[in-house]
CSV table of C-alpha atoms in Angstrom, one decimal:
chain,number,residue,atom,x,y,z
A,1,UNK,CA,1.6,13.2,3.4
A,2,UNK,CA,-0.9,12.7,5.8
A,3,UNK,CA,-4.2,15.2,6.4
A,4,UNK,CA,-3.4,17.8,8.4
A,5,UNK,CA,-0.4,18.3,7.2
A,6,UNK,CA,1.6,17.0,3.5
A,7,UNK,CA,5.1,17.3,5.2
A,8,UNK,CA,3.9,14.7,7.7
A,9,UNK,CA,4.6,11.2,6.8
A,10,UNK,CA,2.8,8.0,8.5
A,11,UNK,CA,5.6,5.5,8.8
A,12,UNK,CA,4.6,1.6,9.2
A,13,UNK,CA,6.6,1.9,12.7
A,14,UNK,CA,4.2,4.7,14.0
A,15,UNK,CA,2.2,4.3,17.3
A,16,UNK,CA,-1.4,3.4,16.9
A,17,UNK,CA,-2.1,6.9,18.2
A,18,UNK,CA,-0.4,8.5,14.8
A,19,UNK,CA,-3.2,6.2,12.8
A,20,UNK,CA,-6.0,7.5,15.0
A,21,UNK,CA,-4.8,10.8,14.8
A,22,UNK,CA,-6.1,10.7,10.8
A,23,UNK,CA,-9.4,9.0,11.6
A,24,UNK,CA,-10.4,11.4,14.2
A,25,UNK,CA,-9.4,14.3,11.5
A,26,UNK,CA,-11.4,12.7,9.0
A,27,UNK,CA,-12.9,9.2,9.7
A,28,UNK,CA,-12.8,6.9,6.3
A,29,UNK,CA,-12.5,3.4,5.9
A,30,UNK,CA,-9.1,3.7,3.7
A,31,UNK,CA,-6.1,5.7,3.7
A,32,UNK,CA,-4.2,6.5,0.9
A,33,UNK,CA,-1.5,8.0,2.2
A,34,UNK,CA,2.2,8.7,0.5
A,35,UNK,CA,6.0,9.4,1.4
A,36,UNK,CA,8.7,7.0,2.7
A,37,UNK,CA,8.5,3.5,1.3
A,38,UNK,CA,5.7,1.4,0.9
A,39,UNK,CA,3.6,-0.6,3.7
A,40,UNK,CA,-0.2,-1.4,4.9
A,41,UNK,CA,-1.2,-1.4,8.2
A,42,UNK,CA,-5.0,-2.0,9.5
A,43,UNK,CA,-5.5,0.2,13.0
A,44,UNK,CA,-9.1,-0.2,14.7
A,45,UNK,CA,-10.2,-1.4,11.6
A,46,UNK,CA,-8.9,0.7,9.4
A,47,UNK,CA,-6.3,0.0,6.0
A,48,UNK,CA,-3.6,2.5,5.7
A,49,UNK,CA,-1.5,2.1,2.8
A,50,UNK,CA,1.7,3.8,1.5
A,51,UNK,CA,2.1,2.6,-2.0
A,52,UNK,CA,5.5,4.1,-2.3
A,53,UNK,CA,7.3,6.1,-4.9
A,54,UNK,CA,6.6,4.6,-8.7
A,55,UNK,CA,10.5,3.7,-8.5
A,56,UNK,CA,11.5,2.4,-5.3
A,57,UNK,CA,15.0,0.4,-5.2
A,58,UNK,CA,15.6,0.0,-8.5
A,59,UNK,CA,11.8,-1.7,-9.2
A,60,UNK,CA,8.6,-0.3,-10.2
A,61,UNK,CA,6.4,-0.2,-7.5
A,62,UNK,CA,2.1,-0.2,-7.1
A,63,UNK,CA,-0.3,-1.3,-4.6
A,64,UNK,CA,-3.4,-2.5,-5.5
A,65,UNK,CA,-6.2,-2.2,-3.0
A,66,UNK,CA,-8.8,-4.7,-3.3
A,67,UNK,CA,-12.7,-3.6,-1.5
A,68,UNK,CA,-14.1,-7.4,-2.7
A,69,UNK,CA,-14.2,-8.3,0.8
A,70,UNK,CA,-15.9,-7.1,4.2
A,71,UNK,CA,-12.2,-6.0,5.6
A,72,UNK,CA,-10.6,-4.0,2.3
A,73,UNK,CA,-6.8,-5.8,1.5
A,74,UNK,CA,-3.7,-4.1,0.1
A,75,UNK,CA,-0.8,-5.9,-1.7
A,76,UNK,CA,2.0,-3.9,-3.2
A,77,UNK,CA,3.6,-5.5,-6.1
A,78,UNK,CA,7.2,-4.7,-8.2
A,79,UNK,CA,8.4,-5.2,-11.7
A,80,UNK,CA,11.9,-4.7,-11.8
A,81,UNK,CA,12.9,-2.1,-14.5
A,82,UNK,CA,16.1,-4.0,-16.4
């Protein structure tokens, strides 16, 4: 969902403008956001990430978000569940 709204999805083939909608609604750093599959996307400085459903294709899914840096990083990982 995104925050006006959890029936909204952000989709990693959104326009910019879709990304700055959320900052202007409530300005952060990070995004957590969910529905669709998973992706990460930095607009204006800013890391959106979709970690995905826990099952997605047949594989486990997570993202792991990492805040060791100046510019936070995102890297979704699978386990496959056979």
């Amino acid at each position: 969902g995104t925050i006006p709204s959890a029936a909204n999805h952000l989709s990693p083939g959104d326009p910019d403008q879709n990304f700055r909608r959320q900052r202007e609604i409530q300005p952060a750093r990070i995004y957590v956001v969910g529905g669709g599959d998973p992706f990460t996307r930095i607009v204006d400085d800013a890391l959106f990430v979709n970690p995905g459903p826990v099952q997605h294709n047949g594989r486990l899914t997570y993202t792991i978000v990492s805040t060791e840096t100046e510019h936070p990083t995102a890297q979704t990982r699978t386990i496959p569940t056979h």
